Amino acid sequence: MPPGLKIRDGGPADAGSLTAIFLGARAGMPYLPCLHTDAETRWWMANVVLAGHAVRVAEAAGRVVGFSARSGELLAHLYVDPAAQGAGIGSALLADAQMAAPALRLFVFAANAGAVSLYRRHGFAVIGRSDGSRNEEGLPDVEMEWAASGHEP
Ligand SMILES: CC(C)(COP(=O)(O)OP(=O)(O)OC[C@H]1O[C@@H](n2cnc3c(N)ncnc32)[C@H](O)[C@@H]1OP(=O)(O)O)[C@@H](O)C(=O)NCCC(=O)NCCS
């Protein structure tokens, strides 16, 4: 874990900072269509992500720099502030999720080669691919899965 990084449970008060990180990170993913207003995204973060997932928040020097959102074995979201990427925070959030669940699966856009290779380095394997008909962005995606050793997913 990067020095000074703290990972804690997320709560309703985090909706604003998590929305800013989500929007900032997705602005760096030019292949994504813009489907929702920022206000809709803020509502979704508070009422869907924070209300319905186990959310973990990474903080450095008292500032929120990333988060993960998990629903059972589905790792639904992993985002790091673009200004803080490449410093091990995404890896720390992923390791934190792997400590909390015996197995995980996730969907990642096929165009997101950096994230696919990050997940591979953390033991995830590709178990499926789609042409985009199963996500609202309509983009080809990859399904990946990881299990702690000795655990059958
Ligand atoms: C994918 C994402 C979560 C990764 O977070 P991150 O904090 O940048 O991840 P890490 O720093 O742990 O690893 C990224 C790279 O930094 C390197 N790195 C890890 N620790 C490092 C450290 N202490 N110092 C410098 N570099 C480091 C890793 O080797 C990795 O290298 P790579 O370029 O070969 O992949 C982040 O890039 C992001 O939010 N992207 C946009 C949203 C997204 O794609 N989410 C996933 C959707 S499924």
mmCIF file of N, CA, C and O and ligand atoms in Angstrom, residues 2 25-26 29 31 78-81 84-92 106-109 112 114-115 117-119 121-122, ligand 1:
data_model
loop_
_atom_site.group_PDB
_atom_site.id
_atom_site.type_symbol
_atom_site.label_atom_id
_atom_site.label_comp_id
_atom_site.label_asym_id
_atom_site.label_seq_id
_atom_site.Cartn_x
_atom_site.Cartn_y
_atom_site.Cartn_z
ATOM 1 N N PRO A 2 0.607 2.220 -0.846
ATOM 2 C CA PRO A 2 1.437 3.436 -0.862
ATOM 3 C C PRO A 2 1.458 4.090 0.523
ATOM 4 O O PRO A 2 0.438 4.095 1.209
ATOM 5 N N ALA A 25 -12.153 10.631 -13.889
ATOM 6 C CA ALA A 25 -11.512 9.443 -14.466
ATOM 7 C C ALA A 25 -12.127 9.117 -15.820
ATOM 8 O O ALA A 25 -11.422 8.778 -16.777
ATOM 9 N N ARG A 26 -13.457 9.246 -15.921
ATOM 10 C CA ARG A 26 -14.098 8.903 -17.202
ATOM 11 C C ARG A 26 -13.799 9.937 -18.281
ATOM 12 O O ARG A 26 -13.816 9.614 -19.469
ATOM 13 N N MET A 29 -11.214 8.748 -20.521
ATOM 14 C CA MET A 29 -11.525 7.539 -21.298
ATOM 15 C C MET A 29 -12.324 7.981 -22.528
ATOM 16 O O MET A 29 -13.548 7.911 -22.542
ATOM 17 N N TYR A 31 -13.148 6.976 -25.348
ATOM 18 C CA TYR A 31 -14.042 6.081 -26.092
ATOM 19 C C TYR A 31 -15.438 6.010 -25.474
ATOM 20 O O TYR A 31 -16.354 5.459 -26.070
ATOM 21 N N LEU A 78 -14.227 0.667 -9.920
ATOM 22 C CA LEU A 78 -12.894 0.950 -9.357
ATOM 23 C C LEU A 78 -12.384 2.198 -10.068
ATOM 24 O O LEU A 78 -12.174 2.167 -11.292
ATOM 25 N N TYR A 79 -12.241 3.278 -9.326
ATOM 26 C CA TYR A 79 -11.836 4.549 -9.942
ATOM 27 C C TYR A 79 -10.807 5.255 -9.072
ATOM 28 O O TYR A 79 -10.958 5.304 -7.843
ATOM 29 N N VAL A 80 -9.800 5.828 -9.725
ATOM 30 C CA VAL A 80 -8.781 6.617 -9.038
ATOM 31 C C VAL A 80 -8.723 7.994 -9.697
ATOM 32 O O VAL A 80 -8.803 8.112 -10.940
ATOM 33 N N ASP A 81 -8.598 9.016 -8.876
ATOM 34 C CA ASP A 81 -8.441 10.396 -9.363
ATOM 35 C C ASP A 81 -7.300 10.426 -10.387
ATOM 36 O O ASP A 81 -6.199 9.950 -10.102
ATOM 37 N N ALA A 84 -3.881 11.165 -9.323
ATOM 38 C CA ALA A 84 -3.246 10.239 -8.365
ATOM 39 C C ALA A 84 -3.003 8.850 -8.985
ATOM 40 O O ALA A 84 -2.584 7.934 -8.286
ATOM 41 N N GLN A 85 -3.278 8.702 -10.298
ATOM 42 C CA GLN A 85 -3.115 7.379 -10.922
ATOM 43 C C GLN A 85 -1.637 7.033 -11.092
ATOM 44 O O GLN A 85 -0.779 7.903 -11.158
ATOM 45 N N GLY A 86 -1.343 5.737 -11.177
ATOM 46 C CA GLY A 86 0.021 5.265 -11.415
ATOM 47 C C GLY A 86 0.890 5.257 -10.179
ATOM 48 O O GLY A 86 2.101 5.116 -10.260
ATOM 49 N N ALA A 87 0.264 5.392 -9.004
ATOM 50 C CA ALA A 87 1.032 5.425 -7.755
ATOM 51 C C ALA A 87 0.689 4.252 -6.850
ATOM 52 O O ALA A 87 1.073 4.237 -5.688
ATOM 53 N N GLY A 88 -0.067 3.287 -7.371
ATOM 54 C CA GLY A 88 -0.377 2.103 -6.587
ATOM 55 C C GLY A 88 -1.712 2.147 -5.860
ATOM 56 O O GLY A 88 -2.049 1.210 -5.140
ATOM 57 N N ILE A 89 -2.510 3.215 -6.041
ATOM 58 C CA ILE A 89 -3.778 3.325 -5.305
ATOM 59 C C ILE A 89 -4.811 2.330 -5.845
ATOM 60 O O ILE A 89 -5.501 1.647 -5.075
ATOM 61 N N GLY A 90 -4.900 2.201 -7.180
ATOM 62 C CA GLY A 90 -5.824 1.222 -7.767
ATOM 63 C C GLY A 90 -5.465 -0.186 -7.312
ATOM 64 O O GLY A 90 -6.345 -0.983 -6.957
ATOM 65 N N SER A 91 -4.171 -0.498 -7.293
ATOM 66 C CA SER A 91 -3.726 -1.824 -6.826
ATOM 67 C C SER A 91 -4.109 -2.035 -5.369
ATOM 68 O O SER A 91 -4.528 -3.130 -4.976
ATOM 69 N N ALA A 92 -3.973 -0.995 -4.543
ATOM 70 C CA ALA A 92 -4.312 -1.124 -3.120
ATOM 71 C C ALA A 92 -5.810 -1.347 -2.934
ATOM 72 O O ALA A 92 -6.230 -2.167 -2.106
ATOM 73 N N LEU A 106 -15.746 -9.132 -12.671
ATOM 74 C CA LEU A 106 -15.944 -7.739 -13.088
ATOM 75 C C LEU A 106 -16.066 -7.667 -14.602
ATOM 76 O O LEU A 106 -15.727 -8.627 -15.312
ATOM 77 N N PHE A 107 -16.558 -6.533 -15.069
ATOM 78 C CA PHE A 107 -16.616 -6.246 -16.493
ATOM 79 C C PHE A 107 -15.752 -5.023 -16.749
ATOM 80 O O PHE A 107 -15.818 -4.045 -15.998
ATOM 81 N N VAL A 108 -14.950 -5.090 -17.799
ATOM 82 C CA VAL A 108 -14.088 -3.957 -18.140
ATOM 83 C C VAL A 108 -14.205 -3.739 -19.640
ATOM 84 O O VAL A 108 -14.337 -4.704 -20.407
ATOM 85 N N PHE A 109 -14.200 -2.465 -20.074
ATOM 86 C CA PHE A 109 -14.283 -2.208 -21.508
ATOM 87 C C PHE A 109 -13.038 -2.764 -22.198
ATOM 88 O O PHE A 109 -11.905 -2.601 -21.697
ATOM 89 N N ASN A 112 -10.094 -0.609 -22.613
ATOM 90 C CA ASN A 112 -9.386 -0.173 -21.402
ATOM 91 C C ASN A 112 -8.231 -1.138 -21.111
ATOM 92 O O ASN A 112 -8.217 -1.858 -20.097
ATOM 93 N N GLY A 114 -5.222 -0.791 -20.126
ATOM 94 C CA GLY A 114 -4.471 -0.590 -18.885
ATOM 95 C C GLY A 114 -5.145 -1.291 -17.719
ATOM 96 O O GLY A 114 -4.487 -1.957 -16.912
ATOM 97 N N ALA A 115 -6.477 -1.159 -17.639
ATOM 98 C CA ALA A 115 -7.193 -1.814 -16.533
ATOM 99 C C ALA A 115 -7.160 -3.331 -16.701
ATOM 100 O O ALA A 115 -6.984 -4.058 -15.721
ATOM 101 N N SER A 117 -4.823 -5.112 -17.981
ATOM 102 C CA SER A 117 -3.516 -5.649 -17.566
ATOM 103 C C SER A 117 -3.337 -5.523 -16.053
ATOM 104 O O SER A 117 -2.733 -6.394 -15.421
ATOM 105 N N LEU A 118 -3.888 -4.472 -15.448
ATOM 106 C CA LEU A 118 -3.849 -4.364 -13.975
ATOM 107 C C LEU A 118 -4.556 -5.567 -13.344
ATOM 108 O O LEU A 118 -4.034 -6.200 -12.423
ATOM 109 N N TYR A 119 -5.748 -5.898 -13.847
ATOM 110 C CA TYR A 119 -6.498 -7.022 -13.282
ATOM 111 C C TYR A 119 -5.746 -8.339 -13.499
ATOM 112 O O TYR A 119 -5.710 -9.193 -12.616
ATOM 113 N N ARG A 121 -2.551 -8.747 -13.621
ATOM 114 C CA ARG A 121 -1.441 -8.809 -12.652
ATOM 115 C C ARG A 121 -1.927 -9.171 -11.253
ATOM 116 O O ARG A 121 -1.169 -9.668 -10.437
ATOM 117 N N HIS A 122 -3.203 -8.901 -10.997
ATOM 118 C CA HIS A 122 -3.765 -9.242 -9.688
ATOM 119 C C HIS A 122 -4.479 -10.593 -9.713
ATOM 120 O O HIS A 122 -5.277 -10.885 -8.820
HETATM 121 C C1 LIG B 1 -7.598 1.521 -13.631
HETATM 122 C C2 LIG B 1 -7.260 2.409 -12.421
HETATM 123 C C3 LIG B 1 -8.316 2.186 -11.336
HETATM 124 C C4 LIG B 1 -5.890 2.006 -11.905
HETATM 125 O O1 LIG B 1 -5.580 2.826 -10.777
HETATM 126 P P1 LIG B 1 -4.066 3.301 -10.492
HETATM 127 O O2 LIG B 1 -4.043 3.901 -9.146
HETATM 128 O O3 LIG B 1 -3.578 4.122 -11.618
HETATM 129 O O4 LIG B 1 -3.368 1.863 -10.488
HETATM 130 P P2 LIG B 1 -1.910 1.512 -9.997
HETATM 131 O O5 LIG B 1 -1.094 2.740 -9.770
HETATM 132 O O6 LIG B 1 -2.053 0.577 -8.880
HETATM 133 O O7 LIG B 1 -1.370 0.733 -11.252
HETATM 134 C C5 LIG B 1 -1.316 1.406 -12.502
HETATM 135 C C6 LIG B 1 0.117 1.456 -12.971
HETATM 136 O O8 LIG B 1 0.957 2.108 -12.047
HETATM 137 C C7 LIG B 1 2.047 1.245 -11.707
HETATM 138 N N1 LIG B 1 2.354 1.418 -10.295
HETATM 139 C C8 LIG B 1 1.878 0.673 -9.271
HETATM 140 N N2 LIG B 1 2.395 1.111 -8.106
HETATM 141 C C9 LIG B 1 3.180 2.159 -8.408
HETATM 142 C C10 LIG B 1 3.967 3.038 -7.623
HETATM 143 N N3 LIG B 1 4.051 2.904 -6.279
HETATM 144 N N4 LIG B 1 4.621 4.036 -8.241
HETATM 145 C C11 LIG B 1 4.514 4.159 -9.594
HETATM 146 N N5 LIG B 1 3.790 3.350 -10.387
HETATM 147 C C12 LIG B 1 3.135 2.363 -9.790
HETATM 148 C C13 LIG B 1 1.555 -0.126 -11.987
HETATM 149 O O9 LIG B 1 2.633 -0.995 -12.276
HETATM 150 C C14 LIG B 1 0.684 0.100 -13.183
HETATM 151 O O10 LIG B 1 1.470 0.114 -14.344
HETATM 152 P P3 LIG B 1 0.835 -0.123 -15.789
HETATM 153 O O11 LIG B 1 0.847 1.239 -16.418
HETATM 154 O O12 LIG B 1 1.761 -1.070 -16.453
HETATM 155 O O13 LIG B 1 -0.558 -0.646 -15.631
HETATM 156 C C15 LIG B 1 -7.183 3.907 -12.802
HETATM 157 O O14 LIG B 1 -6.262 4.057 -13.864
HETATM 158 C C16 LIG B 1 -8.503 4.501 -13.205
HETATM 159 O O15 LIG B 1 -9.258 4.990 -12.367
HETATM 160 N N6 LIG B 1 -8.792 4.479 -14.504
HETATM 161 C C17 LIG B 1 -10.015 5.036 -15.032
HETATM 162 C C18 LIG B 1 -11.194 4.230 -14.590
HETATM 163 C C19 LIG B 1 -11.043 2.770 -14.930
HETATM 164 O O16 LIG B 1 -10.528 2.408 -15.978
HETATM 165 N N7 LIG B 1 -11.540 1.940 -14.015
HETATM 166 C C20 LIG B 1 -11.579 0.516 -14.208
HETATM 167 C C21 LIG B 1 -12.850 0.215 -14.899
HETATM 168 S S1 LIG B 1 -13.229 -1.519 -14.825
#
